[in-house]
Structure formats: structure tokens, C-alpha cells
Amino acid sequence: MSGKRRISALVAALALVLAPLAGLGAGTAAWAADKPTATSIAMSTAKPTLKLSKTQAGTGGSITVSGTGWRSGALLMLLICGQSTPSRGVIGGTNSCANADGRAVTTDDKGAFSKKVPVAEPPVPCPCVVHVATVTGETAEADAVFQVAGHAVEPLPDETAGGRLSVLTDTRLDGSSGLLTWFGAPPQRRLVFTVGNVGTSPVKDPVFQVGASHGVFAPEWEEQQWRGTVEPGKKARIALPVELAAGAHGSYTVSLKYGGKVLAEQPWGVGRPWGVTLFWILLAVVVPAAVFRVGMAVVDHVRPRARVSGRHRGLRMPELRVRLLGPVPRRASTDSRPTAQQTEPSGHSAASPAGATSRTTSTLPWFSPDTDPGTAAAGQLSAPKENGSTTPTRKGHT
């Protein structure tokens, strides 16, 4: 019995000793799994690179552009640009590129791509490059030297030494949409950012380029000059107006460029102008109703009218009286209804006073024919008479 207890105690002791070691091993395995590998770090910090199948080709030909080190699933734009070098970039922006012959490609899961691009002459002289840049998301770009055969070559403009501006803070859009924007007015905002002069000389009245792009389209740049001076080592807060076209809605990207370099990008979601939709709905309801009313008026005016005898088509007085007071009871006269005197024998009737006259009954609307005080049914107006003769009789005559 004591041996079994010793064995159970040893097992418990071993479990207590091995439990921390097991936890340490599990924690080490989890840390190793969560720890980024050298490959992932290299891919996240690697600079995008380009490789061309040819470094020179003529118009009408094509080259294959491949690249690595890009963000996975990124949409890229491939252009052939003039007046550009990899060290200085595209000086004139996308206005110096053959935009009509550009191509778009999406990177794979490893951040690589390969795309065939037609060779076209840029609108400005060479030196030329194949320019690849991201369309959406985090900004990334790369250039590779390329020569368009037969295209003019001119030296690049001298690089101005001195002050250089750099964006120090994130950009933001200030402002809000008003009632007019809800009915299709151009949306307006202010692009606010802070720049610092990292050069050796002051920068006076710098000229920025602000552009707004929708979807995969290139931004339309507009020059905005800021009045002021940024001394070396100093910073300044700048606000530039941004305006879209009337009725614009959807997802836009506002880009800021200075010295041929894109300094910052800011997304902008513009709501749909529902007031315009409401206007068209009301117009679709009101216009058919107005046309219907006009058509009915024309029909009433054109159709022939029925001829009516008399000057007026209104109600006559008897008809109006009947409608207001109801049907009039028929008058009871002495000619139409026999009285009690007329039903007596002729001898009695001859004895009636000669001057007796028949009374006419009155016709009032609130009396019915049976309750009219002038009728026989309602009773006589005079004192009641005896059934016998009213003349005095002589003594001895019956």
C-alpha cells in the first residue's frame, strides 16, 4: 500500500516539474510562429524594382515589363515617359507620358507582375523611362531607363538647388457639403497639410499642383500658389482649395505634387446628389399631369356643345321649391270633396243659409293633407250642427 502511494507521489512531482517546461515550449513555439520571418521582413521593406526585356525599341514594337517587391494585389499603372530619369523621377508628371498607350496590371500574392507594353513616343523629348506607380492605396513608384528609337533627346532642365519642401504631417480635407451640393453643385474642400523646408535656402511663394482622380483615371492637375515664405528648418501650415465637377459623386483621391514629386494623397468620398434624383422624379410626375390637363381643356373647347332651349339651363322656381320643401299636397276644395251639407237631403240643403260660402283650405308645408285645419278630415271650423233640420218648426207640424 505504501509502495502505491510512493509511486503516485512521484508521478505528481514529475507532473509539477514538467508542466512549466511544457508551457515554456508551447510559448516558444507560439512566439516562433508569430515572429515575422526574414523573408516577410524583406518583402515588406524591399524597394520595388523593375526589369525590362529591352532597353531600346522603336515605335510600334513592344517590351515586357516585370517587377518584384510590390504590395500584393496592388493595381499598377505602366507608362513610357519623357524628360525623366530614375534619380529625378518624372519631372513633368504624367503630362510627360504616353498616357493613351499605357497599361494596367495587378500584382500577385508575392508582389510580382509581368506585363507587355507597346512602345509609343511620349509628348516630350527623351531621356525616357518606363514609369510604374500604384493607382490606389499606399503610394509606391519605380522607374527604369528606356530609349525610344528615333525620338528626340534633349538635356533635362537644371535642378534648382536651395530650399526643398517636405510634407511633415498627414493631409486632411476641411469643409462640408451644403444644400446646393445636394442638388448637384460642385463639391468643395480645403486640403490642409504642414510642410517643412529641409533645404539650405528659403522657399518663397511655392507653387503646388493639386489633382483629383476618380477610379483608375489619372488626376487632372491644377496649379495652386501659396503666398508666403518658408525659411530653412522651419515649417508652415498650408491650405489649398479643391473643387470637383458639378454632380460628382463616388470615391475620389486628392493628390498633392510639388517639384514633380507626389507628396501626399488623401481619399475623398463624395455623396450622391439625391436632390437631382428627386427633381427628375417630380418632373416625371408633374409634366404628364400638366399635359393631360392641357389636353382635356383642348378637348372641352373643341367638342360641340348640345343646344338647350331657353336662355338659362338653371332650375326653375317650381322645381327649386319642390327640391327645397318637398312635394306640395294637393288642395282640398268644396268642388272636389263633398261636405256634410251636400250629403244631406235636398230639403235640408235648401234650408241652409243662402249666404253661406265655402271656405278654402290653406296649404302649408308643415301640415300634411290629413292634418290641414282647412280640410274636412281635420274637422269643421264652425260649431257642430244637429242631424235634424235647422229651421224652426210650427206647432202642429212634424
Short mmCIF file of C-alpha atoms in Angstrom, two decimals:
data_model
loop_
_atom_site.label_atom_id
_atom_site.label_comp_id
_atom_site.label_asym_id
_atom_site.label_seq_id
_atom_site.Cartn_x
_atom_site.Cartn_y
_atom_site.Cartn_z
CA MET A 1 0.00 0.00 0.00
CA SER A 2 2.86 2.32 0.87
CA GLY A 3 4.52 1.48 -2.46
CA LYS A 4 1.48 2.64 -4.42
CA ARG A 5 1.43 5.90 -2.51
CA ARG A 6 5.09 6.47 -3.27
CA ILE A 7 4.51 5.87 -6.99
CA SER A 8 1.56 8.30 -7.11
CA ALA A 9 3.61 10.92 -5.27
CA LEU A 10 6.48 10.55 -7.75
CA VAL A 11 4.06 10.90 -10.68
CA ALA A 12 2.60 14.09 -9.17
CA ALA A 13 6.07 15.52 -8.59
CA LEU A 14 7.11 14.77 -12.15
CA ALA A 15 3.92 16.43 -13.42
CA LEU A 16 4.66 19.55 -11.41
CA VAL A 17 8.21 19.68 -12.75
CA LEU A 18 7.29 19.06 -16.40
CA ALA A 19 4.29 21.42 -16.53
CA PRO A 20 6.33 24.68 -16.62
CA LEU A 21 8.62 23.17 -19.21
CA ALA A 22 5.65 22.24 -21.40
CA GLY A 23 4.24 25.75 -21.08
CA LEU A 24 7.60 27.23 -21.93
CA GLY A 25 7.85 25.01 -25.00
CA ALA A 26 4.35 25.97 -26.16
CA GLY A 27 5.06 29.66 -25.62
CA THR A 28 8.31 29.37 -27.54
CA ALA A 29 6.52 27.65 -30.43
CA ALA A 30 3.80 30.31 -30.50
CA TRP A 31 6.40 33.10 -30.39
CA ALA A 32 8.26 31.44 -33.25
CA ALA A 33 5.07 31.16 -35.23
CA ASP A 34 4.10 34.79 -34.62
CA LYS A 35 7.58 36.15 -35.17
CA PRO A 36 7.95 37.54 -38.71
CA THR A 37 10.45 35.68 -40.77
CA ALA A 38 13.33 37.26 -42.60
CA THR A 39 11.55 36.66 -45.90
CA SER A 40 8.41 38.54 -44.81
CA ILE A 41 10.50 41.40 -43.43
CA ALA A 42 12.45 41.60 -46.66
CA MET A 43 9.27 41.62 -48.71
CA SER A 44 7.67 44.37 -46.57
CA THR A 45 10.77 46.58 -46.57
CA ALA A 46 12.01 45.73 -50.07
CA LYS A 47 12.05 48.56 -52.56
CA PRO A 48 10.01 47.95 -55.73
CA THR A 49 12.19 47.01 -58.69
CA LEU A 50 11.65 46.88 -62.45
CA LYS A 51 13.16 44.80 -65.22
CA LEU A 52 12.76 45.41 -68.97
CA SER A 53 13.07 42.84 -71.72
CA LYS A 54 14.63 45.55 -73.95
CA THR A 55 16.29 48.86 -73.13
CA GLN A 56 15.63 50.29 -76.60
CA ALA A 57 12.83 49.82 -79.11
CA GLY A 58 11.08 51.77 -81.83
CA THR A 59 7.51 52.94 -82.09
CA GLY A 60 5.16 50.10 -82.94
CA GLY A 61 7.15 47.47 -81.07
CA SER A 62 6.59 46.19 -77.55
CA ILE A 63 8.54 45.34 -74.43
CA THR A 64 7.85 43.15 -71.42
CA VAL A 65 8.00 44.88 -68.05
CA SER A 66 8.36 42.74 -64.92
CA GLY A 67 8.74 43.77 -61.31
CA THR A 68 9.10 42.50 -57.76
CA GLY A 69 8.82 43.92 -54.26
CA TRP A 70 5.40 45.50 -54.78
CA ARG A 71 2.41 45.23 -52.48
CA SER A 72 0.38 42.10 -53.10
CA GLY A 73 -2.83 42.67 -55.04
CA ALA A 74 -1.84 46.25 -55.91
CA LEU A 75 -3.12 47.89 -59.10
CA LEU A 76 -0.22 49.37 -61.06
CA MET A 77 -0.04 51.79 -63.98
CA LEU A 78 2.72 51.35 -66.61
CA LEU A 79 3.72 54.34 -68.78
CA ILE A 80 6.55 55.43 -71.04
CA CYS A 81 7.55 58.99 -70.05
CA GLY A 82 9.94 61.59 -71.41
CA GLN A 83 12.18 64.16 -69.72
CA SER A 84 12.72 61.72 -66.88
CA THR A 85 15.49 59.79 -65.10
CA PRO A 86 15.33 57.29 -62.23
CA SER A 87 17.19 59.73 -59.99
CA ARG A 88 14.99 62.75 -60.63
CA GLY A 89 11.76 60.97 -61.49
CA VAL A 90 9.18 62.17 -63.99
CA ILE A 91 9.73 65.92 -63.93
CA GLY A 92 6.59 66.96 -65.74
CA GLY A 93 4.35 64.39 -64.12
CA THR A 94 2.04 62.22 -66.18
CA ASN A 95 1.70 65.04 -68.71
CA SER A 96 5.14 63.94 -69.95
CA CYS A 97 3.97 60.35 -70.55
CA ALA A 98 2.24 58.50 -73.39
CA ASN A 99 -0.97 58.03 -71.42
CA ALA A 100 -3.02 56.69 -74.34
CA ASP A 101 -0.71 53.66 -74.71
CA GLY A 102 -0.31 52.92 -71.02
CA ARG A 103 -1.22 49.61 -69.43
CA ALA A 104 -2.53 48.46 -66.06
CA VAL A 105 -1.63 45.30 -64.15
CA THR A 106 -2.35 43.74 -60.74
CA THR A 107 0.40 42.14 -58.69
CA ASP A 108 0.15 38.56 -57.43
CA ASP A 109 0.30 37.32 -53.85
CA LYS A 110 4.10 37.70 -53.82
CA GLY A 111 4.03 41.28 -55.11
CA ALA A 112 5.38 40.41 -58.58
CA PHE A 113 4.00 41.11 -62.05
CA SER A 114 4.83 40.85 -65.75
CA LYS A 115 3.10 42.86 -68.48
CA LYS A 116 3.61 43.53 -72.18
CA VAL A 117 3.64 47.27 -73.01
CA PRO A 118 3.53 48.81 -76.52
CA VAL A 119 6.25 51.29 -77.38
CA ALA A 120 4.99 54.82 -78.07
CA GLU A 121 6.62 58.23 -78.28
CA PRO A 122 5.96 60.46 -75.25
CA PRO A 123 4.84 64.06 -75.85
CA VAL A 124 8.22 65.44 -74.65
CA PRO A 125 11.78 64.56 -75.71
CA CYS A 126 13.88 61.86 -74.06
CA PRO A 127 15.72 60.83 -71.85
CA CYS A 128 12.84 58.41 -71.22
CA VAL A 129 11.88 55.89 -68.59
CA VAL A 130 9.28 53.22 -68.04
CA HIS A 131 7.32 54.60 -65.10
CA VAL A 132 5.36 52.24 -62.85
CA ALA A 133 3.26 53.58 -59.97
CA THR A 134 0.41 52.39 -57.77
CA VAL A 135 -3.06 53.63 -58.60
CA THR A 136 -4.76 53.14 -55.23
CA GLY A 137 -3.61 52.59 -51.67
CA GLU A 138 -0.13 53.33 -50.40
CA THR A 139 1.97 55.30 -52.87
CA ALA A 140 4.85 53.44 -54.48
CA GLU A 141 6.66 54.01 -57.77
CA ALA A 142 9.74 52.96 -59.70
CA ASP A 143 11.45 53.97 -62.96
CA ALA A 144 13.66 52.09 -65.43
CA VAL A 145 15.76 53.70 -68.16
CA PHE A 146 14.40 53.15 -71.66
CA GLN A 147 15.23 54.66 -75.05
CA VAL A 148 12.60 55.19 -77.73
CA ALA A 149 14.41 54.73 -81.03
CA GLY A 150 14.09 57.69 -83.36
CA HIS A 151 12.67 60.01 -80.68
CA ALA A 152 14.29 63.38 -79.96
CA VAL A 153 16.63 63.68 -76.99
CA GLU A 154 17.19 66.89 -75.05
CA PRO A 155 19.02 67.60 -71.80
CA LEU A 156 17.00 67.85 -68.64
CA PRO A 157 16.40 71.30 -67.11
CA ASP A 158 18.84 72.31 -64.44
CA GLU A 159 17.89 71.24 -60.97
CA THR A 160 17.37 74.21 -58.73
CA ALA A 161 19.48 73.99 -55.61
CA GLY A 162 18.35 75.53 -52.38
CA GLY A 163 15.12 75.04 -50.47
CA ARG A 164 13.21 71.78 -50.61
CA LEU A 165 9.78 71.21 -49.13
CA SER A 166 8.63 68.03 -47.49
CA VAL A 167 5.25 67.12 -46.01
CA LEU A 168 5.58 66.66 -42.24
CA THR A 169 2.02 65.71 -41.22
CA ASP A 170 -0.86 63.79 -42.68
CA THR A 171 -3.13 65.69 -45.03
CA ARG A 172 -6.82 66.25 -44.35
CA LEU A 173 -9.83 67.75 -46.09
CA ASP A 174 -11.67 70.51 -44.24
CA GLY A 175 -15.17 71.69 -45.06
CA SER A 176 -18.61 70.22 -45.58
CA SER A 177 -21.24 69.99 -48.28
CA GLY A 178 -24.14 72.43 -48.31
CA LEU A 179 -27.69 72.31 -49.61
CA LEU A 180 -26.63 73.30 -53.12
CA THR A 181 -24.24 70.35 -53.28
CA TRP A 182 -27.23 68.09 -52.60
CA PHE A 183 -28.74 69.48 -55.82
CA GLY A 184 -25.61 68.98 -57.95
CA ALA A 185 -23.37 71.96 -57.11
CA PRO A 186 -19.59 71.31 -57.32
CA PRO A 187 -18.26 69.80 -54.05
CA GLN A 188 -15.56 71.94 -52.43
CA ARG A 189 -12.98 71.24 -49.73
CA ARG A 190 -9.68 72.62 -48.43
CA LEU A 191 -6.59 70.40 -48.47
CA VAL A 192 -4.71 71.15 -45.26
CA PHE A 193 -1.15 69.95 -44.59
CA THR A 194 2.10 71.06 -42.97
CA VAL A 195 5.36 71.33 -44.89
CA GLY A 196 8.91 71.85 -43.73
CA ASN A 197 11.89 73.31 -45.55
CA VAL A 198 14.68 70.73 -45.45
CA GLY A 199 16.92 72.75 -47.79
CA THR A 200 19.50 75.45 -47.21
CA SER A 201 17.66 78.45 -48.66
CA PRO A 202 14.18 79.87 -48.11
CA VAL A 203 11.28 78.92 -50.36
CA LYS A 204 9.13 81.88 -51.36
CA ASP A 205 5.63 81.60 -52.79
CA PRO A 206 5.81 77.88 -53.68
CA VAL A 207 3.57 76.57 -56.45
CA PHE A 208 1.85 73.27 -55.73
CA GLN A 209 -0.15 71.05 -58.04
CA VAL A 210 -3.43 69.64 -56.75
CA GLY A 211 -5.31 66.99 -58.66
CA ALA A 212 -8.34 64.78 -58.09
CA SER A 213 -8.71 61.35 -59.66
CA HIS A 214 -11.71 59.01 -59.84
CA GLY A 215 -11.12 55.27 -60.06
CA VAL A 216 -8.26 54.29 -62.34
CA PHE A 217 -8.16 57.62 -64.17
CA ALA A 218 -5.15 59.87 -63.82
CA PRO A 219 -5.60 63.07 -61.80
CA GLU A 220 -6.20 66.38 -63.54
CA TRP A 221 -3.59 68.70 -62.09
CA GLU A 222 -4.26 72.32 -61.25
CA GLU A 223 -1.61 74.75 -60.07
CA GLN A 224 -2.17 76.41 -56.68
CA GLN A 225 0.27 79.05 -55.44
CA TRP A 226 0.68 79.61 -51.73
CA ARG A 227 1.66 83.12 -50.70
CA GLY A 228 4.39 83.08 -48.08
CA THR A 229 7.98 82.13 -47.31
CA VAL A 230 9.27 79.01 -45.59
CA GLU A 231 12.67 79.57 -44.02
CA PRO A 232 15.26 76.76 -43.83
CA GLY A 233 14.45 74.40 -40.97
CA LYS A 234 11.02 75.98 -40.47
CA LYS A 235 7.55 74.64 -41.18
CA ALA A 236 4.31 76.18 -42.36
CA ARG A 237 0.66 75.16 -42.42
CA ILE A 238 -0.83 75.36 -45.92
CA ALA A 239 -4.47 75.11 -47.04
CA LEU A 240 -5.30 74.80 -50.74
CA PRO A 241 -8.81 74.78 -52.26
CA VAL A 242 -10.04 71.66 -54.04
CA GLU A 243 -13.14 71.58 -56.24
CA LEU A 244 -14.72 68.77 -58.23
CA ALA A 245 -17.01 68.91 -61.22
CA ALA A 246 -20.74 69.56 -60.81
CA GLY A 247 -22.69 66.44 -59.90
CA ALA A 248 -19.55 64.47 -58.96
CA HIS A 249 -20.08 61.58 -56.57
CA GLY A 250 -18.23 58.44 -55.56
CA SER A 251 -14.68 57.73 -54.34
CA TYR A 252 -12.03 60.29 -55.28
CA THR A 253 -8.35 60.68 -54.45
CA VAL A 254 -6.85 64.13 -53.96
CA SER A 255 -3.12 64.24 -54.77
CA LEU A 256 -0.55 66.90 -53.90
CA LYS A 257 2.52 67.41 -56.05
CA TYR A 258 5.49 69.75 -55.69
CA GLY A 259 8.60 69.86 -57.84
CA GLY A 260 7.38 66.95 -59.98
CA LYS A 261 7.01 64.66 -56.96
CA VAL A 262 3.78 63.47 -55.43
CA LEU A 263 3.97 64.46 -51.77
CA ALA A 264 0.68 63.14 -50.41
CA GLU A 265 -2.66 61.59 -51.32
CA GLN A 266 -5.97 61.94 -49.49
CA PRO A 267 -9.12 59.86 -50.19
CA TRP A 268 -12.42 61.70 -50.52
CA GLY A 269 -15.82 60.05 -50.53
CA VAL A 270 -18.44 62.28 -52.19
CA GLY A 271 -22.11 61.56 -51.58
CA ARG A 272 -24.65 61.27 -54.35
CA PRO A 273 -26.70 64.44 -55.11
CA TRP A 274 -30.11 62.99 -54.22
CA GLY A 275 -31.79 66.36 -54.84
CA VAL A 276 -31.21 65.93 -58.58
CA THR A 277 -32.81 62.48 -58.45
CA LEU A 278 -35.80 63.89 -56.58
CA PHE A 279 -36.12 66.68 -59.15
CA TRP A 280 -36.28 64.22 -62.04
CA ILE A 281 -38.86 62.10 -60.23
CA LEU A 282 -41.08 65.14 -59.64
CA LEU A 283 -40.59 66.22 -63.24
CA ALA A 284 -41.66 62.80 -64.46
CA VAL A 285 -44.87 63.11 -62.42
CA VAL A 286 -45.75 66.77 -62.99
CA VAL A 287 -45.15 67.00 -66.74
CA PRO A 288 -47.53 64.14 -67.71
CA ALA A 289 -50.19 65.55 -65.37
CA ALA A 290 -49.86 69.02 -66.93
CA VAL A 291 -50.02 67.58 -70.45
CA PHE A 292 -53.14 65.63 -69.50
CA ARG A 293 -54.84 68.75 -68.12
CA VAL A 294 -54.00 70.77 -71.21
CA GLY A 295 -55.29 68.00 -73.46
CA MET A 296 -58.58 67.78 -71.58
CA ALA A 297 -59.00 71.54 -71.79
CA VAL A 298 -58.44 71.42 -75.54
CA VAL A 299 -60.96 68.58 -75.90
CA ASP A 300 -63.59 70.50 -73.92
CA HIS A 301 -63.02 73.55 -76.07
CA VAL A 302 -63.16 71.72 -79.40
CA ARG A 303 -66.05 69.28 -78.92
CA PRO A 304 -69.57 70.57 -79.93
CA ARG A 305 -71.97 71.55 -77.16
CA ALA A 306 -75.65 70.37 -77.02
CA ARG A 307 -78.26 73.12 -77.72
CA VAL A 308 -80.58 73.95 -74.82
CA SER A 309 -83.94 75.73 -75.30
CA GLY A 310 -84.36 78.83 -73.22
CA ARG A 311 -81.94 81.38 -72.05
CA HIS A 312 -80.82 79.60 -68.92
CA ARG A 313 -80.17 75.99 -68.08
CA GLY A 314 -80.72 76.51 -64.37
CA LEU A 315 -83.56 75.23 -62.25
CA ARG A 316 -86.93 76.93 -62.48
CA MET A 317 -88.75 78.20 -59.42
CA PRO A 318 -91.26 75.32 -59.09
CA GLU A 319 -88.51 72.75 -59.39
CA LEU A 320 -86.40 74.62 -56.83
CA ARG A 321 -89.35 74.80 -54.43
CA VAL A 322 -90.00 71.08 -54.77
CA ARG A 323 -86.36 70.28 -54.06
CA LEU A 324 -86.23 72.54 -51.02
CA LEU A 325 -89.64 71.92 -49.41
CA GLY A 326 -90.60 68.54 -50.79
CA PRO A 327 -93.79 67.64 -52.70
CA VAL A 328 -96.74 70.02 -52.12
CA PRO A 329 -100.01 68.38 -51.00
CA ARG A 330 -102.97 68.86 -53.29
CA ARG A 331 -105.54 71.48 -52.16
CA ALA A 332 -108.88 70.25 -50.97
CA SER A 333 -111.74 72.35 -52.40
CA THR A 334 -115.50 72.28 -51.94
CA ASP A 335 -115.88 71.16 -55.54
CA SER A 336 -113.67 68.10 -55.19
CA ARG A 337 -114.77 66.94 -51.70
CA PRO A 338 -118.44 66.96 -50.74
CA THR A 339 -119.23 68.47 -47.36
CA ALA A 340 -121.66 67.26 -44.80
CA GLN A 341 -124.31 69.73 -46.03
CA GLN A 342 -124.03 68.37 -49.59
CA THR A 343 -124.69 64.82 -48.40
CA GLU A 344 -127.97 65.83 -46.67
CA PRO A 345 -131.27 65.64 -48.49
CA SER A 346 -132.28 68.43 -50.76
CA GLY A 347 -134.85 69.74 -48.35
CA HIS A 348 -132.31 70.30 -45.69
CA SER A 349 -129.89 71.80 -48.09
CA ALA A 350 -132.44 74.29 -49.27
CA ALA A 351 -132.91 75.41 -45.74
CA SER A 352 -129.29 76.30 -45.32
CA PRO A 353 -128.43 79.95 -45.25
CA ALA A 354 -128.06 81.45 -48.65
CA GLY A 355 -125.14 83.49 -47.63
CA ALA A 356 -123.04 80.53 -46.61
CA THR A 357 -119.86 80.38 -48.56
CA SER A 358 -117.31 77.62 -48.86
CA ARG A 359 -114.06 78.03 -47.11
CA THR A 360 -110.79 77.42 -48.92
CA THR A 361 -108.23 75.28 -47.27
CA SER A 362 -104.74 76.56 -46.62
CA THR A 363 -101.69 74.69 -47.95
CA LEU A 364 -98.76 74.98 -45.58
CA PRO A 365 -95.63 72.85 -45.98
CA TRP A 366 -95.53 71.71 -42.36
CA PHE A 367 -99.06 70.27 -42.43
CA SER A 368 -99.90 67.04 -44.12
CA PRO A 369 -103.12 66.78 -46.13
CA ASP A 370 -104.89 64.91 -43.32
CA THR A 371 -103.95 67.42 -40.61
CA ASP A 372 -104.62 70.62 -42.54
CA PRO A 373 -107.04 72.66 -40.41
CA GLY A 374 -108.92 73.72 -43.54
CA THR A 375 -109.83 70.20 -44.68
CA ALA A 376 -112.90 68.23 -43.78
CA ALA A 377 -110.91 65.37 -42.36
CA ALA A 378 -109.47 67.56 -39.67
CA GLY A 379 -112.93 68.80 -38.60
CA GLN A 380 -115.19 71.73 -39.34
CA LEU A 381 -114.26 75.22 -38.41
CA SER A 382 -117.80 76.21 -37.36
CA ALA A 383 -119.85 74.91 -34.47
CA PRO A 384 -121.22 71.41 -34.84
CA LYS A 385 -124.71 71.02 -36.30
CA GLU A 386 -127.51 68.72 -35.42
CA ASN A 387 -128.54 66.00 -37.74
CA GLY A 388 -132.08 67.36 -37.98
CA SER A 389 -133.32 70.43 -39.75
CA THR A 390 -132.15 73.75 -38.50
CA THR A 391 -135.28 75.70 -39.43
CA PRO A 392 -137.89 76.28 -36.74
CA THR A 393 -140.97 74.14 -36.99
CA ARG A 394 -144.50 75.29 -36.41
CA LYS A 395 -146.62 73.90 -33.77
CA GLY A 396 -148.61 71.03 -35.05
CA HIS A 397 -146.26 70.22 -37.96
CA THR A 398 -143.94 67.36 -37.83
#
